[in-house]
Amino acid sequence: EVQLVESGGGLVQPGGSLRLSCAASGFTFSSYWLSWVRQAPGKGLEWVAKINEDGSDKYYVDSVKGRFIISRDNAKNSLYLQMNSLRAEDTAVYYCATIEYWGQGTLVTVSA
Amino acid sequence: SYELTQPPSVSVSPGQTARITCSGDALPKKFAYWYQQKSGQAPVLVIYEDSKRPSGIRERFSGSRSGTMATLTISGAQVEDEADYYCYSADSSGLWVFGGGTKLTVL
């Protein structure tokens, strides 16, 4: 059974940092591009970042460039998102996803 | 920045055909994907590469693409199909984007 399990969300003050993790199982992790997708409360889906199979190519939506870093560890079947200089508008549920497989998400709340 | 445009809402009666459109300038060269999201749940892929259906997805879900528009069709929509639907594709530089989402009402 394919599983993607996100963790690391929580409440953080504006300007703070968080590191999200995603633990994968049930598929050949190292063969897939992976993305982080977020959804603000009551809003639509927003693609945030993606990384290729060996971690050598990374892409970001403009609103997070220079603040977020996507990375992966294929030996640990894990995906990460380092989020720095967080803003209120980064408040959302963050999903780890391939095209077909999605986790259940982890909530990040940026508030004073 | 690149945008995919969807209608905010579509409403049909049970058993009717629902069509949800997605328009974008790069669609003639990029595949479209469709996700279904029910309240409080993670999205589920219902169509990939314009018209392919993942295993486990009902046959009433189909997809097509023509020019700058992709279409998700639900033939004989059921009450259980009520959800938000999102198209997903890439721009010319390979960055991904979601459409704004369409709320499907079946009643």
mmCIF file of C-alpha atoms in Angstrom:
data_model
loop_
_atom_site.group_PDB
_atom_site.id
_atom_site.type_symbol
_atom_site.label_atom_id
_atom_site.label_comp_id
_atom_site.label_asym_id
_atom_site.label_seq_id
_atom_site.Cartn_x
_atom_site.Cartn_y
_atom_site.Cartn_z
ATOM 1 C CA GLU A 1 0.000 0.000 0.000
ATOM 2 C CA VAL A 2 1.304 3.424 -0.986
ATOM 3 C CA GLN A 3 1.650 5.853 1.915
ATOM 4 C CA LEU A 4 2.870 9.419 2.162
ATOM 5 C CA VAL A 5 2.862 10.765 5.706
ATOM 6 C CA GLU A 6 3.630 14.413 6.364
ATOM 7 C CA SER A 7 4.815 15.785 9.672
ATOM 8 C CA GLY A 8 6.353 18.912 11.150
ATOM 9 C CA GLY A 9 3.472 21.331 10.863
ATOM 10 C CA GLY A 10 2.384 23.588 13.681
ATOM 11 C CA LEU A 11 2.032 27.155 14.893
ATOM 12 C CA VAL A 12 4.904 29.519 14.152
ATOM 13 C CA GLN A 13 5.321 33.276 14.458
ATOM 14 C CA PRO A 14 5.793 35.470 11.394
ATOM 15 C CA GLY A 15 9.435 35.445 10.374
ATOM 16 C CA GLY A 16 9.970 32.018 11.895
ATOM 17 C CA SER A 17 10.995 28.711 10.352
ATOM 18 C CA LEU A 18 9.613 25.188 10.087
ATOM 19 C CA ARG A 19 10.823 22.007 8.450
ATOM 20 C CA LEU A 20 8.228 19.675 7.013
ATOM 21 C CA SER A 21 8.959 16.015 6.414
ATOM 22 C CA CYS A 22 7.218 13.405 4.314
ATOM 23 C CA ALA A 23 7.839 9.700 4.842
ATOM 24 C CA ALA A 24 7.028 7.505 1.847
ATOM 25 C CA SER A 25 6.443 3.776 1.515
ATOM 26 C CA GLY A 26 4.882 1.279 -0.868
ATOM 27 C CA PHE A 27 6.452 2.535 -4.098
ATOM 28 C CA THR A 28 9.893 3.113 -5.607
ATOM 29 C CA PHE A 29 10.493 6.519 -4.063
ATOM 30 C CA SER A 30 13.706 7.254 -5.960
ATOM 31 C CA SER A 31 11.952 6.919 -9.330
ATOM 32 C CA TYR A 32 9.492 9.769 -8.826
ATOM 33 C CA TRP A 33 9.416 13.527 -9.064
ATOM 34 C CA LEU A 34 7.875 14.833 -5.846
ATOM 35 C CA SER A 35 6.028 18.022 -5.051
ATOM 36 C CA TRP A 36 4.767 20.038 -2.129
ATOM 37 C CA VAL A 37 1.280 21.435 -2.654
ATOM 38 C CA ARG A 38 -0.542 23.659 -0.202
ATOM 39 C CA GLN A 39 -4.117 24.701 0.448
ATOM 40 C CA ALA A 40 -4.964 27.767 2.496
ATOM 41 C CA PRO A 41 -8.132 27.514 4.614
ATOM 42 C CA GLY A 42 -11.169 27.601 2.352
ATOM 43 C CA LYS A 43 -9.042 28.151 -0.760
ATOM 44 C CA GLY A 44 -7.860 26.142 -3.744
ATOM 45 C CA LEU A 45 -4.770 24.055 -4.297
ATOM 46 C CA GLU A 46 -1.428 25.763 -4.927
ATOM 47 C CA TRP A 47 1.650 23.983 -6.207
ATOM 48 C CA VAL A 48 4.657 25.101 -4.129
ATOM 49 C CA ALA A 49 7.785 23.211 -5.193
ATOM 50 C CA LYS A 50 8.997 20.105 -6.952
ATOM 51 C CA ILE A 51 12.186 18.062 -7.053
ATOM 52 C CA ASN A 52 13.401 15.482 -9.520
ATOM 53 C CA GLU A 53 14.323 11.883 -8.835
ATOM 54 C CA ASP A 54 17.895 12.435 -7.632
ATOM 55 C CA GLY A 55 17.403 15.907 -6.154
ATOM 56 C CA SER A 56 19.457 17.733 -8.758
ATOM 57 C CA ASP A 57 16.573 19.802 -10.193
ATOM 58 C CA LYS A 58 14.311 21.946 -8.030
ATOM 59 C CA TYR A 59 11.525 24.352 -8.943
ATOM 60 C CA TYR A 60 9.502 26.791 -6.860
ATOM 61 C CA VAL A 61 6.448 28.977 -7.197
ATOM 62 C CA ASP A 62 7.504 32.628 -7.237
ATOM 63 C CA SER A 63 5.930 33.426 -3.861
ATOM 64 C CA VAL A 64 8.299 31.073 -1.972
ATOM 65 C CA LYS A 65 11.524 31.470 -3.957
ATOM 66 C CA GLY A 66 14.409 32.377 -1.680
ATOM 67 C CA ARG A 67 12.448 31.368 1.440
ATOM 68 C CA PHE A 68 11.619 27.659 0.979
ATOM 69 C CA ILE A 69 13.976 24.807 0.122
ATOM 70 C CA ILE A 70 12.828 21.418 -1.099
ATOM 71 C CA SER A 71 15.089 18.402 -0.612
ATOM 72 C CA ARG A 72 14.941 14.632 -0.461
ATOM 73 C CA ASP A 73 16.812 11.665 0.969
ATOM 74 C CA ASN A 74 16.249 8.628 -1.221
ATOM 75 C CA ALA A 75 18.032 6.371 1.290
ATOM 76 C CA LYS A 76 15.367 7.292 3.840
ATOM 77 C CA ASN A 77 12.449 7.533 1.376
ATOM 78 C CA SER A 78 11.834 11.024 2.674
ATOM 79 C CA LEU A 79 10.969 14.437 1.248
ATOM 80 C CA TYR A 80 11.510 17.710 3.082
ATOM 81 C CA LEU A 81 10.480 21.353 2.891
ATOM 82 C CA GLN A 82 12.509 23.878 4.834
ATOM 83 C CA MET A 83 10.379 26.988 5.251
ATOM 84 C CA ASN A 84 12.055 30.211 6.379
ATOM 85 C CA SER A 85 10.851 33.804 6.804
ATOM 86 C CA LEU A 86 7.308 32.547 7.145
ATOM 87 C CA ARG A 87 4.403 34.910 6.491
ATOM 88 C CA ALA A 88 0.736 34.839 7.433
ATOM 89 C CA GLU A 89 -0.104 33.999 3.821
ATOM 90 C CA ASP A 90 1.891 30.757 4.116
ATOM 91 C CA THR A 91 -0.789 29.417 6.472
ATOM 92 C CA ALA A 92 -2.123 26.271 4.798
ATOM 93 C CA VAL A 93 -2.316 22.518 4.806
ATOM 94 C CA TYR A 94 0.826 21.259 3.094
ATOM 95 C CA TYR A 95 0.638 18.069 1.067
ATOM 96 C CA CYS A 96 3.466 15.870 -0.129
ATOM 97 C CA ALA A 97 2.572 14.377 -3.509
ATOM 98 C CA THR A 98 3.527 12.585 -6.659
ATOM 99 C CA ILE A 99 1.154 13.022 -9.569
ATOM 100 C CA GLU A 100 -0.884 10.054 -8.383
ATOM 101 C CA TYR A 101 -0.176 9.679 -4.664
ATOM 102 C CA TRP A 102 -0.882 12.272 -1.987
ATOM 103 C CA GLY A 103 -0.459 12.378 1.754
ATOM 104 C CA GLN A 104 -3.136 13.616 4.133
ATOM 105 C CA GLY A 105 -1.336 16.888 4.764
ATOM 106 C CA THR A 106 0.089 18.793 7.700
ATOM 107 C CA LEU A 107 -1.231 22.155 8.885
ATOM 108 C CA VAL A 108 1.086 25.129 9.107
ATOM 109 C CA THR A 109 -0.253 28.203 10.886
ATOM 110 C CA VAL A 110 1.732 31.424 10.824
ATOM 111 C CA SER A 111 0.416 33.805 13.435
ATOM 112 C CA ALA A 112 1.599 36.024 16.257
ATOM 113 C CA SER B 1 2.434 34.050 -14.235
ATOM 114 C CA TYR B 2 0.656 31.190 -15.960
ATOM 115 C CA GLU B 3 -2.998 30.578 -15.154
ATOM 116 C CA LEU B 4 -5.467 27.797 -15.708
ATOM 117 C CA THR B 5 -9.068 29.009 -15.766
ATOM 118 C CA GLN B 6 -12.001 26.933 -14.529
ATOM 119 C CA PRO B 7 -15.647 27.870 -13.922
ATOM 120 C CA PRO B 8 -16.259 28.377 -10.174
ATOM 121 C CA SER B 9 -19.271 26.094 -10.149
ATOM 122 C CA VAL B 10 -21.188 23.540 -12.177
ATOM 123 C CA SER B 11 -24.551 22.110 -11.197
ATOM 124 C CA VAL B 12 -26.359 19.082 -12.633
ATOM 125 C CA SER B 13 -29.152 16.712 -11.639
ATOM 126 C CA PRO B 14 -28.308 13.092 -10.826
ATOM 127 C CA GLY B 15 -27.830 11.054 -13.995
ATOM 128 C CA GLN B 16 -26.983 14.074 -16.141
ATOM 129 C CA THR B 17 -23.613 14.722 -17.722
ATOM 130 C CA ALA B 18 -21.349 17.223 -16.013
ATOM 131 C CA ARG B 19 -18.609 18.958 -17.953
ATOM 132 C CA ILE B 20 -15.886 20.973 -16.303
ATOM 133 C CA THR B 21 -13.540 22.982 -18.474
ATOM 134 C CA CYS B 22 -9.997 24.199 -17.945
ATOM 135 C CA SER B 23 -8.361 26.703 -20.268
ATOM 136 C CA GLY B 24 -4.705 27.620 -20.512
ATOM 137 C CA ASP B 25 -2.370 28.886 -23.201
ATOM 138 C CA ALA B 26 0.149 26.066 -22.746
ATOM 139 C CA LEU B 27 -2.398 23.258 -22.893
ATOM 140 C CA PRO B 28 -1.790 22.540 -26.599
ATOM 141 C CA LYS B 29 1.682 21.333 -25.571
ATOM 142 C CA LYS B 30 1.196 20.143 -21.980
ATOM 143 C CA PHE B 31 -0.847 17.339 -20.486
ATOM 144 C CA ALA B 32 -3.783 18.101 -18.226
ATOM 145 C CA TYR B 33 -4.523 16.249 -15.004
ATOM 146 C CA TRP B 34 -7.720 16.315 -12.963
ATOM 147 C CA TYR B 35 -8.199 15.931 -9.227
ATOM 148 C CA GLN B 36 -11.313 15.402 -7.150
ATOM 149 C CA GLN B 37 -11.318 16.762 -3.609
ATOM 150 C CA LYS B 38 -14.129 16.044 -1.196
ATOM 151 C CA SER B 39 -14.564 18.112 1.925
ATOM 152 C CA GLY B 40 -11.835 17.520 4.493
ATOM 153 C CA GLN B 41 -9.982 15.007 2.320
ATOM 154 C CA ALA B 42 -6.817 14.958 0.248
ATOM 155 C CA PRO B 43 -7.185 15.283 -3.532
ATOM 156 C CA VAL B 44 -7.608 12.149 -5.618
ATOM 157 C CA LEU B 45 -6.359 11.852 -9.198
ATOM 158 C CA VAL B 46 -9.248 11.022 -11.521
ATOM 159 C CA ILE B 47 -7.693 11.712 -14.951
ATOM 160 C CA TYR B 48 -4.042 11.872 -16.004
ATOM 161 C CA GLU B 49 -2.338 12.778 -19.281
ATOM 162 C CA ASP B 50 -5.532 14.360 -20.617
ATOM 163 C CA SER B 51 -7.686 11.265 -20.894
ATOM 164 C CA LYS B 52 -6.281 8.300 -18.961
ATOM 165 C CA ARG B 53 -8.140 6.965 -15.957
ATOM 166 C CA PRO B 54 -6.236 5.573 -12.943
ATOM 167 C CA SER B 55 -7.209 2.170 -11.678
ATOM 168 C CA GLY B 56 -10.156 2.334 -9.323
ATOM 169 C CA ILE B 57 -11.699 5.428 -10.891
ATOM 170 C CA ARG B 58 -15.218 4.929 -12.206
ATOM 171 C CA GLU B 59 -15.689 4.695 -15.971
ATOM 172 C CA ARG B 60 -18.091 7.638 -15.913
ATOM 173 C CA PHE B 61 -15.067 9.902 -15.493
ATOM 174 C CA SER B 62 -13.389 10.854 -18.776
ATOM 175 C CA GLY B 63 -11.120 13.582 -20.024
ATOM 176 C CA SER B 64 -10.270 15.267 -23.293
ATOM 177 C CA ARG B 65 -8.139 18.107 -24.563
ATOM 178 C CA SER B 66 -8.521 20.287 -27.637
ATOM 179 C CA GLY B 67 -6.384 23.308 -28.293
ATOM 180 C CA THR B 68 -6.187 25.504 -25.204
ATOM 181 C CA MET B 69 -8.973 23.707 -23.366
ATOM 182 C CA ALA B 70 -9.150 20.488 -21.364
ATOM 183 C CA THR B 71 -12.467 19.029 -20.278
ATOM 184 C CA LEU B 72 -13.429 16.650 -17.498
ATOM 185 C CA THR B 73 -16.690 14.848 -18.249
ATOM 186 C CA ILE B 74 -18.712 12.921 -15.697
ATOM 187 C CA SER B 75 -21.322 10.884 -17.560
ATOM 188 C CA GLY B 76 -24.328 10.119 -15.401
ATOM 189 C CA ALA B 77 -23.141 12.122 -12.405
ATOM 190 C CA GLN B 78 -24.018 10.742 -8.988
ATOM 191 C CA VAL B 79 -24.568 12.509 -5.681
ATOM 192 C CA GLU B 80 -21.306 10.949 -4.487
ATOM 193 C CA ASP B 81 -19.469 12.902 -7.206
ATOM 194 C CA GLU B 82 -20.171 16.195 -5.458
ATOM 195 C CA ALA B 83 -16.754 17.673 -4.810
ATOM 196 C CA ASP B 84 -14.276 20.311 -5.867
ATOM 197 C CA TYR B 85 -12.425 19.493 -9.063
ATOM 198 C CA TYR B 86 -9.052 20.932 -10.016
ATOM 199 C CA CYS B 87 -7.153 20.805 -13.269
ATOM 200 C CA TYR B 88 -3.345 20.710 -13.086
ATOM 201 C CA SER B 89 -0.787 21.309 -15.770
ATOM 202 C CA ALA B 90 2.553 22.930 -16.492
ATOM 203 C CA ASP B 91 3.572 26.151 -18.151
ATOM 204 C CA SER B 92 6.126 26.385 -20.931
ATOM 205 C CA SER B 93 9.036 26.414 -18.458
ATOM 206 C CA GLY B 94 7.820 23.308 -16.641
ATOM 207 C CA LEU B 95 6.407 24.992 -13.548
ATOM 208 C CA TRP B 96 3.201 23.421 -12.378
ATOM 209 C CA VAL B 97 -0.058 25.233 -11.677
ATOM 210 C CA PHE B 98 -3.559 24.347 -10.541
ATOM 211 C CA GLY B 99 -6.750 25.820 -11.854
ATOM 212 C CA GLY B 100 -8.871 27.722 -9.376
ATOM 213 C CA GLY B 101 -11.180 24.769 -8.836
ATOM 214 C CA THR B 102 -14.792 24.015 -9.749
ATOM 215 C CA LYS B 103 -17.428 23.108 -7.207
ATOM 216 C CA LEU B 104 -19.664 20.399 -8.648
ATOM 217 C CA THR B 105 -23.157 20.176 -7.207
ATOM 218 C CA VAL B 106 -25.309 17.149 -8.022
ATOM 219 C CA LEU B 107 -28.904 17.570 -6.883
#
